[in-house]
PDB file of C-alpha atoms in Angstrom:
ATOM      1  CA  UNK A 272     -97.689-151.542 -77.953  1.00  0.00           C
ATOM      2  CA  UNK A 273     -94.181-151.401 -78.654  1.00  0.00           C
ATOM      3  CA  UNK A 274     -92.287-148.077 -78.271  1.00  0.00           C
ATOM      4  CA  UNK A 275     -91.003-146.567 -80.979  1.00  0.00           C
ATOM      5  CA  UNK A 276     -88.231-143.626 -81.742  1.00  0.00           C
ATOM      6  CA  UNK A 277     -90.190-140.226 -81.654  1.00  0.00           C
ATOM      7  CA  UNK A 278     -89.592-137.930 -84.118  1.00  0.00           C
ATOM      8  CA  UNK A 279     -90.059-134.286 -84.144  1.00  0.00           C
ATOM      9  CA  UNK A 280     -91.933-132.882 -87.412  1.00  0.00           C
ATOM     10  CA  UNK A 281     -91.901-129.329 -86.041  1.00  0.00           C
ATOM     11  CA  UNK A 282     -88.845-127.129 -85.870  1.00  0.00           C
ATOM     12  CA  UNK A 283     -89.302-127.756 -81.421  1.00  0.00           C
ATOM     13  CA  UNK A 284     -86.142-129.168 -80.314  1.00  0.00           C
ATOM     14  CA  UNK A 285     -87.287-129.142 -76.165  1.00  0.00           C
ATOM     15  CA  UNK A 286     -89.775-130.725 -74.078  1.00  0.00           C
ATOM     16  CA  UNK A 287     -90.754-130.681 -70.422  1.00  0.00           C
ATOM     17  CA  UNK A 288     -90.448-132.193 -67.108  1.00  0.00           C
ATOM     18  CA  UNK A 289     -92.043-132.205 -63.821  1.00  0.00           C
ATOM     19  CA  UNK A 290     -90.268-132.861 -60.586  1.00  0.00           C
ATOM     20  CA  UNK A 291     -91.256-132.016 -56.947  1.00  0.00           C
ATOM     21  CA  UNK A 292     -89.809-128.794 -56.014  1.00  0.00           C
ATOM     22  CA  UNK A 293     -87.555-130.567 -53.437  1.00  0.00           C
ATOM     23  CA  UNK A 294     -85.793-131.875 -56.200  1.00  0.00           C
ATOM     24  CA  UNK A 295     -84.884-129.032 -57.880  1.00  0.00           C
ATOM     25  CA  UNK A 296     -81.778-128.479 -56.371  1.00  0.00           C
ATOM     26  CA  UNK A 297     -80.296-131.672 -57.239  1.00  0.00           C
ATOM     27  CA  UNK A 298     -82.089-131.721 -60.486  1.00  0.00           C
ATOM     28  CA  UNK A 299     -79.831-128.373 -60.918  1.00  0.00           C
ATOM     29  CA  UNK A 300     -76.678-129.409 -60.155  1.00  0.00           C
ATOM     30  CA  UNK A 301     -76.789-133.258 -60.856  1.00  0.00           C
ATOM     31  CA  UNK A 302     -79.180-132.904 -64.305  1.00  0.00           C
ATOM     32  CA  UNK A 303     -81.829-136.081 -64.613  1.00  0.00           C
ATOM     33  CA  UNK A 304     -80.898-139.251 -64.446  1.00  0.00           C
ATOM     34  CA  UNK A 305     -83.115-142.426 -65.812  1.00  0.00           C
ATOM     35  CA  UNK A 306     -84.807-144.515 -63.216  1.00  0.00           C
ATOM     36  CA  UNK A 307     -87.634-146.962 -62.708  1.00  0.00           C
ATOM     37  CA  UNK A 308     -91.165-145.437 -62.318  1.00  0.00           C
ATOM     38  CA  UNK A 309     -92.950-146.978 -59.481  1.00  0.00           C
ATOM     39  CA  UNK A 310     -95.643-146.926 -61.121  1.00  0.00           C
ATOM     40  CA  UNK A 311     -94.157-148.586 -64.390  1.00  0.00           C
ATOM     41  CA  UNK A 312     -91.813-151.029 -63.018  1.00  0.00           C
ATOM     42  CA  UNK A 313     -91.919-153.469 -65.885  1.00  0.00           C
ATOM     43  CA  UNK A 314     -90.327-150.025 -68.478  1.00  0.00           C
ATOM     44  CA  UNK A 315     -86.843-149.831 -67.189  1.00  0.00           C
ATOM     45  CA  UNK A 316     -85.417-146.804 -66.610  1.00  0.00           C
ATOM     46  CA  UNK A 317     -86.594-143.549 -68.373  1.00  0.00           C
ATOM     47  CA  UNK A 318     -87.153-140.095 -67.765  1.00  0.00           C
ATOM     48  CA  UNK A 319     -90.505-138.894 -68.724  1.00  0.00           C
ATOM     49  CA  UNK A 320     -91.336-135.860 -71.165  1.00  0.00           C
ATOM     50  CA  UNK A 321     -94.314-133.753 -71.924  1.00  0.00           C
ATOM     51  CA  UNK A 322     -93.728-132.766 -75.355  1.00  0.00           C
ATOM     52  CA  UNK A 323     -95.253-129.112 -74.792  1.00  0.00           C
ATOM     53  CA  UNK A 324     -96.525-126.832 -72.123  1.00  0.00           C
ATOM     54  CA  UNK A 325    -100.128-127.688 -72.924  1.00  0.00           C
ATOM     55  CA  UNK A 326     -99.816-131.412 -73.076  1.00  0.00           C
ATOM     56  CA  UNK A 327     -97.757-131.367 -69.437  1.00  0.00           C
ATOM     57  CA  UNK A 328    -100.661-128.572 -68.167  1.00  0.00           C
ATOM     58  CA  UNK A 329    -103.032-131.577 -69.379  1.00  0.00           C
ATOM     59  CA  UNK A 330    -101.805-133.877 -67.308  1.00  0.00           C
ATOM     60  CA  UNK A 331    -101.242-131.927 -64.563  1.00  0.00           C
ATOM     61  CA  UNK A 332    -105.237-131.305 -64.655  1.00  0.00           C
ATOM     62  CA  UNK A 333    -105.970-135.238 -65.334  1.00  0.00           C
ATOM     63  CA  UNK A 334    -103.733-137.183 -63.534  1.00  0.00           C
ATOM     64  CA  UNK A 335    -100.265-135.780 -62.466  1.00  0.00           C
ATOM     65  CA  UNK A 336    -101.547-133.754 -59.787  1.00  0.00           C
ATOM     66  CA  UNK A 337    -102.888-136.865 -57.867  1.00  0.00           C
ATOM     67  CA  UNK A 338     -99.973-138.532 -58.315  1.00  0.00           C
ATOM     68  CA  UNK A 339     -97.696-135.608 -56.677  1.00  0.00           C
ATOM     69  CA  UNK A 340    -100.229-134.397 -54.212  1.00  0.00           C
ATOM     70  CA  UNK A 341     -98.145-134.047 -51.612  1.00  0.00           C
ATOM     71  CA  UNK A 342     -95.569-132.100 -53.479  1.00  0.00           C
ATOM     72  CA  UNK A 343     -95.291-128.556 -55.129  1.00  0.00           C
ATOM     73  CA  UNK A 344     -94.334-129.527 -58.525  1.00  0.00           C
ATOM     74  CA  UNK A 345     -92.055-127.435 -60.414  1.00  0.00           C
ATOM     75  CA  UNK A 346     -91.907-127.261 -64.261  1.00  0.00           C
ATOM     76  CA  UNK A 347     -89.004-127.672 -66.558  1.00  0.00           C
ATOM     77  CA  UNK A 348     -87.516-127.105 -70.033  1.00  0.00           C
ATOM     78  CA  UNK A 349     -85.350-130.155 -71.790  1.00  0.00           C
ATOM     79  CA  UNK A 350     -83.365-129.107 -74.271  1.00  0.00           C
ATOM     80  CA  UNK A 351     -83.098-132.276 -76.625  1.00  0.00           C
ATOM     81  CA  UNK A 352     -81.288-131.764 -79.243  1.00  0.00           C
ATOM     82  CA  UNK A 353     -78.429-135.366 -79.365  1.00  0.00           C
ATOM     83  CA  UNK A 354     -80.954-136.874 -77.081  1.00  0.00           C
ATOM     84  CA  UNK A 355     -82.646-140.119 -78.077  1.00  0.00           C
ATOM     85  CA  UNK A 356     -86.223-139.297 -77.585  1.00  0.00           C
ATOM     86  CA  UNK A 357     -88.922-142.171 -77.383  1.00  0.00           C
ATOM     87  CA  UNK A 358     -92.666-142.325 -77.602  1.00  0.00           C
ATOM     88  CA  UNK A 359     -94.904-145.040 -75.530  1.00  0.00           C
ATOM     89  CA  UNK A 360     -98.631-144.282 -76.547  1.00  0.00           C
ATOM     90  CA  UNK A 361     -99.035-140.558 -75.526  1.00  0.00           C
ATOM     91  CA  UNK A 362     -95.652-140.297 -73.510  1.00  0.00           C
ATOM     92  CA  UNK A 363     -92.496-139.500 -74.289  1.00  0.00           C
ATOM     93  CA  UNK A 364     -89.820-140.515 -72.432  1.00  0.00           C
ATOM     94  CA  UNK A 365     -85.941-141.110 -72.979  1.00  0.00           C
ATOM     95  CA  UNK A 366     -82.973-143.168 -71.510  1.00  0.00           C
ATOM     96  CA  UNK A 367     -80.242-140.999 -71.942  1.00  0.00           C
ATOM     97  CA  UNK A 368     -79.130-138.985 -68.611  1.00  0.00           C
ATOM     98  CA  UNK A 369     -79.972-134.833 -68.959  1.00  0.00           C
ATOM     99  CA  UNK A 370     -77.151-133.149 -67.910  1.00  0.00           C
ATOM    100  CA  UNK A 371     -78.075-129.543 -66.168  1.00  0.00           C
ATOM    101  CA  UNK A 372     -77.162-127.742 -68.898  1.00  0.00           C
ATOM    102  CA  UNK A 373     -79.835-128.781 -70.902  1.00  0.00           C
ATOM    103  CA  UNK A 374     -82.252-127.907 -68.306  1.00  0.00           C
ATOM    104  CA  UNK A 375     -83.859-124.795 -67.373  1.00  0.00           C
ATOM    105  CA  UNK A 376     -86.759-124.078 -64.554  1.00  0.00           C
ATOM    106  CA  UNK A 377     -90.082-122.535 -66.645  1.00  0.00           C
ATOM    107  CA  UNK A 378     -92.145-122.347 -63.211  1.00  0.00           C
ATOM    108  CA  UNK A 379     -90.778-123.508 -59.982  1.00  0.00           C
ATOM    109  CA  UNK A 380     -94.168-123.315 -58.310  1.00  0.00           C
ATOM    110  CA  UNK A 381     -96.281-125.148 -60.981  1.00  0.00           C
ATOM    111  CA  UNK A 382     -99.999-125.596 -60.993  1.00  0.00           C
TER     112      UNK A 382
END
């Protein structure tokens, strides 16, 4: 399925993103930048998006917690208003950089 451009019908203008705790600093200073999932080489570069605190605590339950078990995730706010915001079956993602002030740390010890 191809992706398409995701558009909000509600009034939300943020979404939210996990990253290992050991990351946060950088995440912080630097803001997110795009790259290739590991486990989605053939996508390019993206940075994936829950689209609201219950979808990402749904994942976290079905999948995202296997995938990080090693790590102490911690949970972030995206403010997206400019940003070009994609959907890919159930994900969103986008390819536009997040620069730190768009981000803001929700729960830095998450799940």
């Amino acid at each position: 399925m191809r992706a398409k451009e995701f558009l909000y019908e509600s009034d939300a203008q943020t979404a939210y993103h996990a990253t290992p705790r050991d990351n946060l600093g950088s995440v912080l200073h630097k803001g997110l930048v795009p790259k290739k999932s590991k486990h989605y080489p053939s996508a390019g570069k993206r940075v994936y998006l829950f689209p609201s605190i219950d979808a990402a605590n749904e994942a976290l339950l079905d999948w995202l917690e296997d995938r990080f078990s090693n790590d102490i995730l911690s949970l972030l706010k995206i403010d997206l208003r400019g940003l070009s915001v994609f959907e890919d079956f159930d994900e969103l993602y986008t390819t536009d950089p997040i620069s730190p002030d768009r981000i803001s740390v929700i729960d830095e010890h998450w799940g």
